[in-house]
Coordinates of C-alpha atoms and ligand atoms in Angstrom, one line a residue:
X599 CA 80.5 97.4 141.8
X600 CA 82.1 101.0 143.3
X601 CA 81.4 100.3 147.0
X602 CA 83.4 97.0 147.4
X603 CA 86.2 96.9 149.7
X604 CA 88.3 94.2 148.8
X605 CA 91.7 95.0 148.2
X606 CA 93.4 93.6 145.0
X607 CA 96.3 95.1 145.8
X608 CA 96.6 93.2 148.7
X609 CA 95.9 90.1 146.5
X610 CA 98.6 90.8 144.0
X611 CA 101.2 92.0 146.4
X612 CA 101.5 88.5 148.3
X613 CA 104.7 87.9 147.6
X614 CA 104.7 83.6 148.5
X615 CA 108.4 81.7 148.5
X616 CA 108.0 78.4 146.8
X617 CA 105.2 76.5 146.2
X618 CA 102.7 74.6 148.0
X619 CA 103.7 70.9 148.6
X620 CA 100.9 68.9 149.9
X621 CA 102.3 68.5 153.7
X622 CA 102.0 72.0 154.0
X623 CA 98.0 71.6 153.8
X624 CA 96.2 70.8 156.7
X625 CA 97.5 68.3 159.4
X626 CA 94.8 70.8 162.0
X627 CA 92.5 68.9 163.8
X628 CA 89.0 69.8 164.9
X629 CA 87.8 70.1 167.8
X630 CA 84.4 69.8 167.8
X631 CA 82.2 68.6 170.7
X632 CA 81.0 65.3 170.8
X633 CA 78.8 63.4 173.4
X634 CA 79.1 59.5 174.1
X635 CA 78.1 57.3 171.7
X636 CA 78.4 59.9 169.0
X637 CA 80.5 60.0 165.9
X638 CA 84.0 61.4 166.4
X639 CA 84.1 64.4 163.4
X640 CA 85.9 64.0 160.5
X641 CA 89.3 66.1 160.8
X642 CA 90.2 68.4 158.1
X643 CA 92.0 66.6 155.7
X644 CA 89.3 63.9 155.8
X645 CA 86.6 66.6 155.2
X646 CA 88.9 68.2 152.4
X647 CA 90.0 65.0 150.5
X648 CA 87.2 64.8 148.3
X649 CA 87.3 68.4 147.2
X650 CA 90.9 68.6 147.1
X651 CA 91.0 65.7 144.4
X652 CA 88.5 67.4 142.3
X653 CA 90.1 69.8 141.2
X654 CA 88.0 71.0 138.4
X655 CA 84.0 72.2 139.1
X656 CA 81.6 74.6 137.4
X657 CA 80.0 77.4 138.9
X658 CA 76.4 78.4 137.7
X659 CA 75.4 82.0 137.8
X660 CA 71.9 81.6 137.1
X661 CA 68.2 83.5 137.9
X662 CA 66.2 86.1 136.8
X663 CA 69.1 88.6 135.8
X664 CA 69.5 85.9 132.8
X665 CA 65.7 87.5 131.5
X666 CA 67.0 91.4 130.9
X667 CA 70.5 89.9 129.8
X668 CA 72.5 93.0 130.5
X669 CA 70.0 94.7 128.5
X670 CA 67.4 97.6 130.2
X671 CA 65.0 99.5 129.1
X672 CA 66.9 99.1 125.3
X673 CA 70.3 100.3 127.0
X674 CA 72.8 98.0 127.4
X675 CA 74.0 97.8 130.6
X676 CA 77.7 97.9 131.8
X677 CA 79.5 95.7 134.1
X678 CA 78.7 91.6 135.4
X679 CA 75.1 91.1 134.3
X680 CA 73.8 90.0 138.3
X681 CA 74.5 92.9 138.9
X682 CA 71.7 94.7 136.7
X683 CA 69.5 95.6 139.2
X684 CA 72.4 97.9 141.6
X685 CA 73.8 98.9 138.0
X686 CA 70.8 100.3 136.3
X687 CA 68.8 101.3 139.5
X688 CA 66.0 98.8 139.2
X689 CA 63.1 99.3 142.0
X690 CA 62.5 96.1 143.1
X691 CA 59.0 96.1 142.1
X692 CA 60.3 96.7 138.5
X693 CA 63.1 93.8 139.1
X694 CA 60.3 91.7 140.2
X695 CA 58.1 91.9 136.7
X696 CA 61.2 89.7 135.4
X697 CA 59.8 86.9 137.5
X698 CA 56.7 86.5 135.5
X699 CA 59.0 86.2 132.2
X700 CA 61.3 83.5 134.1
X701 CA 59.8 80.0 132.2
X702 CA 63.1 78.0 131.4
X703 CA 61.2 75.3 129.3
X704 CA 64.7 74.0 128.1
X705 CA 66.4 73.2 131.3
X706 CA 67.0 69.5 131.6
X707 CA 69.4 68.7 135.1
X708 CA 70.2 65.9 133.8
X709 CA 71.9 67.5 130.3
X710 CA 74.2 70.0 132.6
X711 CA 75.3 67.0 134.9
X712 CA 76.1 65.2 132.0
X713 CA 78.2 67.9 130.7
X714 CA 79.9 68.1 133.9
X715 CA 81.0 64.6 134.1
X716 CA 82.1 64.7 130.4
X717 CA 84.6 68.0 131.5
X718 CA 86.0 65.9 133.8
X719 CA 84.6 68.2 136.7
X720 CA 83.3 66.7 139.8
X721 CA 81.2 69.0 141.6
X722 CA 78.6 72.1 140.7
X723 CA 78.4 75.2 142.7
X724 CA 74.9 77.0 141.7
X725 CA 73.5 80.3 143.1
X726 CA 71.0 79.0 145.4
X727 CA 70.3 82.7 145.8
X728 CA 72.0 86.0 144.7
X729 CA 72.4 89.4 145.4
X730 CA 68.6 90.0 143.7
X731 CA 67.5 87.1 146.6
X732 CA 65.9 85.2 144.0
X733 CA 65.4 81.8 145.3
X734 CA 66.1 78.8 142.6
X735 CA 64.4 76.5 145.2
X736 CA 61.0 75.7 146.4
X737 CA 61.7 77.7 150.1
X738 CA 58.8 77.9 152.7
X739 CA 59.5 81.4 154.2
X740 CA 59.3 83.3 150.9
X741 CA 57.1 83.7 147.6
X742 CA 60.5 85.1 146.3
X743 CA 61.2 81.8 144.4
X744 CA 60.9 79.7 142.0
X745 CA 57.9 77.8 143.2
X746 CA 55.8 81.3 144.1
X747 CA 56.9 84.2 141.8
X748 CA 57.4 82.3 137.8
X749 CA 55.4 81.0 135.6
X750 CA 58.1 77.6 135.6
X751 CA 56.7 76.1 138.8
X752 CA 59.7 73.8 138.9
X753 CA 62.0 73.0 142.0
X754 CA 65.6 73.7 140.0
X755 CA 67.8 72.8 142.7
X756 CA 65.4 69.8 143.6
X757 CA 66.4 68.4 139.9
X758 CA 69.7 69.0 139.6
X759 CA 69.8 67.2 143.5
X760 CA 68.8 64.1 141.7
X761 CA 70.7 64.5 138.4
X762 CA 74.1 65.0 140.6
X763 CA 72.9 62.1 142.7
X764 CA 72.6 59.6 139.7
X765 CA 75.6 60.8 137.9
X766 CA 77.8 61.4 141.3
X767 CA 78.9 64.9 141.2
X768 CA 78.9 66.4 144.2
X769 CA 76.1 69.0 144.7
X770 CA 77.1 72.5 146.6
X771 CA 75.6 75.9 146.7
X772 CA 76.4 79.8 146.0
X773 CA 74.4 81.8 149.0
X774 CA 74.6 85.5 149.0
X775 CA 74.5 87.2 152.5
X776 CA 73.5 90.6 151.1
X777 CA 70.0 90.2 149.6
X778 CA 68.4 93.4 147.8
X779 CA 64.9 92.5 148.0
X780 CA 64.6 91.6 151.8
X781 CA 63.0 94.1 153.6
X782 CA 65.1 93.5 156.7
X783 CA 68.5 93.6 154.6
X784 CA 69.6 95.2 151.4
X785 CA 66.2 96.4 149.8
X786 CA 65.6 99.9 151.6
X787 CA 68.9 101.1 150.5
X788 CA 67.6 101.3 146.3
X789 CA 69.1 103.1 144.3
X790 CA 72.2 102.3 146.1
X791 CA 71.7 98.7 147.1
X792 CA 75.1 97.8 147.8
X793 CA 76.0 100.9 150.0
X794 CA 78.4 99.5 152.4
X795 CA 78.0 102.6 154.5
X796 CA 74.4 101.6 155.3
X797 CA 73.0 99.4 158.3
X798 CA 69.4 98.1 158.7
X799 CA 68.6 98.0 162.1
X800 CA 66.1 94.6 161.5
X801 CA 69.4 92.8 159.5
X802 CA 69.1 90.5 163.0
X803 CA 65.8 89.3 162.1
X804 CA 66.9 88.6 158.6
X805 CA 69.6 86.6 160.1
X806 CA 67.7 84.8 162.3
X807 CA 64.0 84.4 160.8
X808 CA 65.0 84.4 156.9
X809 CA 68.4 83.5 155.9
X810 CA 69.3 80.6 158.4
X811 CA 66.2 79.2 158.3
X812 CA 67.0 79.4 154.4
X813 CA 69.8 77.4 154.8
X814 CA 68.6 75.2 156.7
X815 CA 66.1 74.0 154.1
X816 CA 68.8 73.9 151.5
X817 CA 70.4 71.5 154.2
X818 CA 67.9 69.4 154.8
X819 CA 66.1 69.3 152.0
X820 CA 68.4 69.1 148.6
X821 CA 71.9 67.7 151.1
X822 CA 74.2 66.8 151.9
X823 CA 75.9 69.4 150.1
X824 CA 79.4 69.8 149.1
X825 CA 80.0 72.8 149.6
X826 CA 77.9 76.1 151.3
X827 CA 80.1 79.0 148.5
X828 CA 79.0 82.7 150.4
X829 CA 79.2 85.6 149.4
X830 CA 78.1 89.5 149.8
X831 CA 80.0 89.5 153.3
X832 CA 81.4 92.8 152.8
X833 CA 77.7 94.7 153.9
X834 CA 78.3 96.9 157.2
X835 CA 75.6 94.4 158.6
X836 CA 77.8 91.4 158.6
X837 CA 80.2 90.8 161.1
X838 CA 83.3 88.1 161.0
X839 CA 81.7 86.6 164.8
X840 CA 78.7 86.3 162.7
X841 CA 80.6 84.8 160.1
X842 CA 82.3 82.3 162.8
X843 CA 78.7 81.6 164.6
X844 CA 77.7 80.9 160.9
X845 CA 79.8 78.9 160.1
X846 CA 79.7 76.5 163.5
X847 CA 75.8 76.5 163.7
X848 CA 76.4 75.1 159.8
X849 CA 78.9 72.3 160.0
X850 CA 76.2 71.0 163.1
X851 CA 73.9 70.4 160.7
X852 CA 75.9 68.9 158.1
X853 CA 79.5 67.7 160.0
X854 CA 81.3 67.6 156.8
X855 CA 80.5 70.5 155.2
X856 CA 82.8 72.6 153.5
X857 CA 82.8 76.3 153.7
X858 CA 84.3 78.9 151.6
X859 CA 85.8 81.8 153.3
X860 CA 83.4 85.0 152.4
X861 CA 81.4 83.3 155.1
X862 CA 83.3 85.7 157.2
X863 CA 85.2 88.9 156.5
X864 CA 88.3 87.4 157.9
X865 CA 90.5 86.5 155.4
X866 CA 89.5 87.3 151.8
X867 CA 91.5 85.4 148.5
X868 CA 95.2 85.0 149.7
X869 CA 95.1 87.6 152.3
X870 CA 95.7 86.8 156.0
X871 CA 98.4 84.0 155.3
X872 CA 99.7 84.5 158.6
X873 CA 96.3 83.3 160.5
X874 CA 95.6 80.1 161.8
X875 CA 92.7 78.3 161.3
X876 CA 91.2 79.2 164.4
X877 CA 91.6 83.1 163.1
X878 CA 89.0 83.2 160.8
X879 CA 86.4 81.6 159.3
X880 CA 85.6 79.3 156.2
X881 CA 87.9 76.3 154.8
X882 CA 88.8 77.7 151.8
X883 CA 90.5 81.0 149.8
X884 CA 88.8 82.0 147.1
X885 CA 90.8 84.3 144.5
X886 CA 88.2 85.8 142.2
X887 CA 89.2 86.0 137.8
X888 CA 93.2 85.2 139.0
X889 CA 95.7 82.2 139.5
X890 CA 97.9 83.4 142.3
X891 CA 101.5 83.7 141.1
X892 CA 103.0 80.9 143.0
X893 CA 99.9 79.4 144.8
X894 CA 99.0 79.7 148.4
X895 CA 101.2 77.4 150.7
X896 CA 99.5 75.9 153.4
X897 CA 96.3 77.6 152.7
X898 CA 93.0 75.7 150.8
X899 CA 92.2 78.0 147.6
X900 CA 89.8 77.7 144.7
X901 CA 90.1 80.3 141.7
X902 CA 86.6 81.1 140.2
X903 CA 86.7 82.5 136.7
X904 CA 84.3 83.1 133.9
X905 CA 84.9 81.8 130.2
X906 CA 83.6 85.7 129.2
X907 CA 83.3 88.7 131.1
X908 CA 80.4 87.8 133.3
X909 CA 78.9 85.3 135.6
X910 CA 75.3 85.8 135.1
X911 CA 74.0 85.6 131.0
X912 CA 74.5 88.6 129.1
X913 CA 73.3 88.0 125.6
X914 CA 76.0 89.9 124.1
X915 CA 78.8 89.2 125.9
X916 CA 81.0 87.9 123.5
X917 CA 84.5 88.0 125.1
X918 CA 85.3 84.3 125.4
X919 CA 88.5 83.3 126.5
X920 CA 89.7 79.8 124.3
X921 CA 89.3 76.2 125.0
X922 CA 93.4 76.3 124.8
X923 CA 94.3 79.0 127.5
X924 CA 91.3 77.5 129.9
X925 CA 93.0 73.8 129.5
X926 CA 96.3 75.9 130.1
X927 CA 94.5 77.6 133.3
X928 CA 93.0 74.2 134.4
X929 CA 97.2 72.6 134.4
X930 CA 98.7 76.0 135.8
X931 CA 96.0 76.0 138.9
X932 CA 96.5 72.0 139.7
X933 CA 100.7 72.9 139.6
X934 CA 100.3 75.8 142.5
X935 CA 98.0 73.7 144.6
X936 CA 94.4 74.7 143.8
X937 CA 90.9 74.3 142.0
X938 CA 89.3 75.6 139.2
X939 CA 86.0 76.8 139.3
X940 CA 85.0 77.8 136.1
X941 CA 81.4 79.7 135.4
X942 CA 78.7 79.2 132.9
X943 CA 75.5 81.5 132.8
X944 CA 72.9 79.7 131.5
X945 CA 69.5 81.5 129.5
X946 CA 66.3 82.2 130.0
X947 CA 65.6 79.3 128.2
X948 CA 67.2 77.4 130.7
X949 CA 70.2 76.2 128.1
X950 CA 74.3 76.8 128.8
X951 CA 75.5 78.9 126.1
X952 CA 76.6 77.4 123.3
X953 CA 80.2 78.7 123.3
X954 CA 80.6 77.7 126.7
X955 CA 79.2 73.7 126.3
X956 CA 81.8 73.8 123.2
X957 CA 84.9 75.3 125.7
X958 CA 83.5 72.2 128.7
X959 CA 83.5 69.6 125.8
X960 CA 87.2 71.2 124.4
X961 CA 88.5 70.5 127.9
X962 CA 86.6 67.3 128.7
X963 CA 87.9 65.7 125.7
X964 CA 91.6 66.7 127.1
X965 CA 90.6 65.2 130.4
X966 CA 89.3 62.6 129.0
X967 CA 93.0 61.4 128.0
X968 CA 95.1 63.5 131.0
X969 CA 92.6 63.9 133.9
X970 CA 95.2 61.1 135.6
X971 CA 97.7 64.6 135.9
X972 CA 94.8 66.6 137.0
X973 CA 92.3 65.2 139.8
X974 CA 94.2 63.9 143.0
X975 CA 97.2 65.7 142.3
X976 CA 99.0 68.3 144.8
X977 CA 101.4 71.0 144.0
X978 CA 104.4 71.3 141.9
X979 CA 107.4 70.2 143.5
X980 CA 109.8 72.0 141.1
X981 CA 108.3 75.6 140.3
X982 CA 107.2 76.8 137.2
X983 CA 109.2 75.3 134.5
X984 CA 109.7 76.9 131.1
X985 CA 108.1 75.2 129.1
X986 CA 104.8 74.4 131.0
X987 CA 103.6 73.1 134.5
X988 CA 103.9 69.9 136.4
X989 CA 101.7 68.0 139.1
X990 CA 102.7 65.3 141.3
X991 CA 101.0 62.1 142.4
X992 CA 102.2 59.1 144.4
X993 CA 105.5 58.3 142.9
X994 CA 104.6 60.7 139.6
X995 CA 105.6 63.7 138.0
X996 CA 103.4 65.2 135.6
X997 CA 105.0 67.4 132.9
X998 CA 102.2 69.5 131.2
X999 CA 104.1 70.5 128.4
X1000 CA 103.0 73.6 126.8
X1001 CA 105.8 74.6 124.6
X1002 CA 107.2 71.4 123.2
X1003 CA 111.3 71.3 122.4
X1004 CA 112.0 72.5 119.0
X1005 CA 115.0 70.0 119.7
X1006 CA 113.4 67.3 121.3
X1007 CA 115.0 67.9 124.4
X1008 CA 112.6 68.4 127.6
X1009 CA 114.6 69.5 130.4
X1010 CA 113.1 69.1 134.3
X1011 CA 115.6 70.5 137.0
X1012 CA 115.4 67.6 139.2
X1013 CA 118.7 67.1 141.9
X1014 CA 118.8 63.1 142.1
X1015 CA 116.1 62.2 140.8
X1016 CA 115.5 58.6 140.6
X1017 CA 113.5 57.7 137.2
X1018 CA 112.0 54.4 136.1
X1019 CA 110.2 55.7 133.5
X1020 CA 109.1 58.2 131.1
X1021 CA 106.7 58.3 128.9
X1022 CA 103.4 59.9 127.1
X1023 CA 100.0 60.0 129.4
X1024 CA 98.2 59.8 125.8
X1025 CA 100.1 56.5 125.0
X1026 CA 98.1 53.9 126.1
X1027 CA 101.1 51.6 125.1
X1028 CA 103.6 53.3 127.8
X1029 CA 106.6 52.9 125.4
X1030 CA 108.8 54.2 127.3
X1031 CA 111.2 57.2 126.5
X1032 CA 114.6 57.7 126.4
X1033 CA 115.8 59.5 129.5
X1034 CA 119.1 61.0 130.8
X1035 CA 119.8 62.0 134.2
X1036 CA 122.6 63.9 135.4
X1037 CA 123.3 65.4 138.7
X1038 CA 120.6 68.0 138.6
X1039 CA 118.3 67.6 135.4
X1040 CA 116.8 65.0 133.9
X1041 CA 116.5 65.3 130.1
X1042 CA 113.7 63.6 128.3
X1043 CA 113.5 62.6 124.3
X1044 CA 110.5 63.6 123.0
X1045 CA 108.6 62.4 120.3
X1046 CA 109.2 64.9 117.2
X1047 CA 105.7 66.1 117.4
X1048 CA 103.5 67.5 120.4
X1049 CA 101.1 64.8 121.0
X1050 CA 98.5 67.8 122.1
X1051 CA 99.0 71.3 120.7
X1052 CA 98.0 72.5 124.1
X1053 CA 99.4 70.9 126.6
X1054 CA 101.0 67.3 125.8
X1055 CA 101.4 65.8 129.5
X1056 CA 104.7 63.3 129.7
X1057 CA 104.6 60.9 133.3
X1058 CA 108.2 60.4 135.0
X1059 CA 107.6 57.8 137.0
X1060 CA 110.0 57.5 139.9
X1061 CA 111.1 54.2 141.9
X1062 CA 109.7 54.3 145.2
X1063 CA 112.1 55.8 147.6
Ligands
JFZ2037 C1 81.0 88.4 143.8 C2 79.6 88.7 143.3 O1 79.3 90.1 143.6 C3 79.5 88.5 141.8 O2 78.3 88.8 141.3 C4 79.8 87.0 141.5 O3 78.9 86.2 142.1 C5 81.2 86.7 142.1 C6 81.6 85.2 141.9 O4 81.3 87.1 143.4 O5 81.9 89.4 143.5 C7 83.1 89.5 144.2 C8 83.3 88.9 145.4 C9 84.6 89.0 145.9 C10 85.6 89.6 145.3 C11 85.4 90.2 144.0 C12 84.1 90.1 143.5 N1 86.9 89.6 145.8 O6 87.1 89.1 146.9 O7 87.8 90.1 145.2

């Protein structure tokens, strides 16, 4: 990835006072028009709640860049392996030949939902199409999918509909805008098929005759989604009133959609704090392999990360960050305000690596005992303490203790606080512990041992004010 634009910098260099506190999200109304007789639309925080309680989903990179597996022509390839085909110069009639080798007899939906719901995640955001414009899904104005071009002859997104369906996780789609295989887009420009110098004067009939019809289908036909997750806005061809007519023409379909914000080129990760809602377009940051320092205060943001060093499958990828610092991520993104959307990149055979089902089943069985600290939470309201993070919840404070008190002694700056209890989420008894308050910290008594080596979460409950 050379051409990219994105500024990091930018990223990094948002310097945010304090933290997010829930009251600081949302409050906008919409505006929408509505005739008689029709439903009044949902307003934002309505159309948020569900994905702002989630908290934790799992992005799939997945399609035919999982065949060569970072691998071509017996050279391994460098950078993320979706991006084989702009990183080793593949023709797209060579890229194509991948198709026929596609068959992923071992994909089961209902496996991957399952494994979802067991990490405690509640929604799946899958690359409907990528940058290669491989379809996953049976679409009527291409033979670039699925259905058409492999040997599997299986609707992939049509299963994992009805798997999330049954099991209630809430289905949403990755969409890439650039597409290197459509005449009318990205394919002329080979070798260089992400120049974002370049223009195709028939990108307008790609638009129009190809890529919303597209998502109309995915829509109509596998909705309502979750969430519509672009992506490959930063092509000369894409404008951000393309993004904003996008965007509109979308939620008319499907009223509660949710967006992310590469719909448009508007406001990228945390940039463009300062814009309103009606500024740009999309419902949601998305800060790409980071946590933002302190979060993003009045602003909707979801970090996406992988568990290695690439989103689609690269067979020898090997870099995997541990089960401990993920369940560490998981606390630190909930205490600033955010999600975690954390990436698997499934086979050829059509299976999740094995490392990464072991890391989803690590932090599932932590959920399984703390997602109360987790899902429905907002924002720390006192920083980043020392010795971990905290979430907040009703009349709760969550203390994700990382480091636990050699001394026994956990200390949470909190002016007047007014506890009623403490004690250990893990405890299903609730004994309480001992607590001291003074004017402006509260000091816990913690049990001699960590109940959790990774993060022990401790629940001061507070009398209702
Ligand atoms: C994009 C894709 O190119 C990549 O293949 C993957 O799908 C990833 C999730 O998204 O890459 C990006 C997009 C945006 C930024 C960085 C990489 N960004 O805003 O910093």
């Amino acid at each position: 990835m050379t051409t990219k634009t994105f500024s990091q910098s930018a990223l990094a260099g948002t310097v945010l006072v304090g933290l997010a506190v829930a009251a600081l999200v949302g409050g906008c109304m919409e505006s929408f028009a509505f005739g008689p007789g029709e439903k009044k639309p949902l307003t934002k925080d309505k159309r948020m709640e569900w994905w702002r309680d989630a908290r934790f989903g799992l992005f799939v990179h997945w399609g035919l860049y999982a065949v060569p597996a970072g691998t071509y022509k017996g050279k391994r390839i460098d950078g993320i392996g979706e991006w084989i085909q702009h990183r080793a110069q593949i023709p797209v009639s060579e890229y194509e030949k991948f198709a026929d080798a596609f068959n992923p007899l071992g994909f089961d939906a209902d496996e991957w939902v399952r494994l979802v719901k067991k990490a405690g995640m509640k929604y799946i955001v899958i690359t409907s199409k990528h940058h290669d414009g491989f379809c996953l899904w049976d679409s009527a104005v291409t033979e670039w999918d699925i259905m058409d071009a492999t040997p599997f002859k299986r609707d992939i997104l049509a299963e994992l509909a009805k798997a999330c369906k049954k099991h209630k996780i809430k289905l949403c789609f990755y969409h890439s805008i650039m597409d290197w295989h459509h005449p009318d887009a990205q394919a002329p420009f080979y070798p260089n098929y992400n120049d974002g110098s370049r223009s195709n004067p028939n990108f307008d009939r790609y638009v129009e005759t190809y890529m919303k019809p597209q998502l109309a289908e995915l829509l109509e036909k596998y909705g309502p989604l979750g969430v519509l997750w672009f992506d490959g806005e930063w092509i000369k061809d894409w404008t951000e009133p393309q993004g904003k007519a996008l965007y509109a023409w979308l939620r008319e379909i499907q009223p509660d959609l949710i967006i992310n914000n590469r719909v448009g080129k508007g406001r990228k990760g945390m940039e463009g704090l300062n814009k309103s809602d009606d500024d740009y377009a999309g419902d949601f940051g998305t800060p790409e392999q980071q946590i933002p320092a302190t979060g993003l205060p009045g602003v909707d943001w979801e970090t996406c990360m992988t568990m290695n060093d690439t989103w689609g499958f690269k067979a020898y990828d090997d870099n995997w960050k541990s089960s401990e610092d993920l369940i560490q991520k998981l606390a630190d993104i909930a205490s600033k305000g955010g999600n975690f959307l954390l990436n698997v990149g499934p086979t050829p055979e059509g299976l999740i690596p094995r490392p990464s089902v072991q890391r989803l089943e690590a932090m599932g069985e932590w959920m399984a005992v703390n997602s109360e600290s987790i899902q429905g939470t907002t924002a720390s309201p006192i920083g980043l303490p020392e010795w971990g993070r905290c979430t907040a919840k009703d009349n709760k404070l969550y203390l994700h203790v990382f480091d636990w008190p050699s001394d026994g002694r956990l200390e949470v700056e909190l002016p007047g606080a007014d506890i009623r209890k403490a004690y250990v989420l893990a405890d299903r008894k609730k004994k309480p512990l001992p607590v001291v308050c003074d004017d402006d910290k509260v000091v816990v008594s913690l049990p001699g041992e960590a109940p959790d080596a990774i993060n022990s979460v401790i629940v001061l409950a507070m009398n209702k004010k």
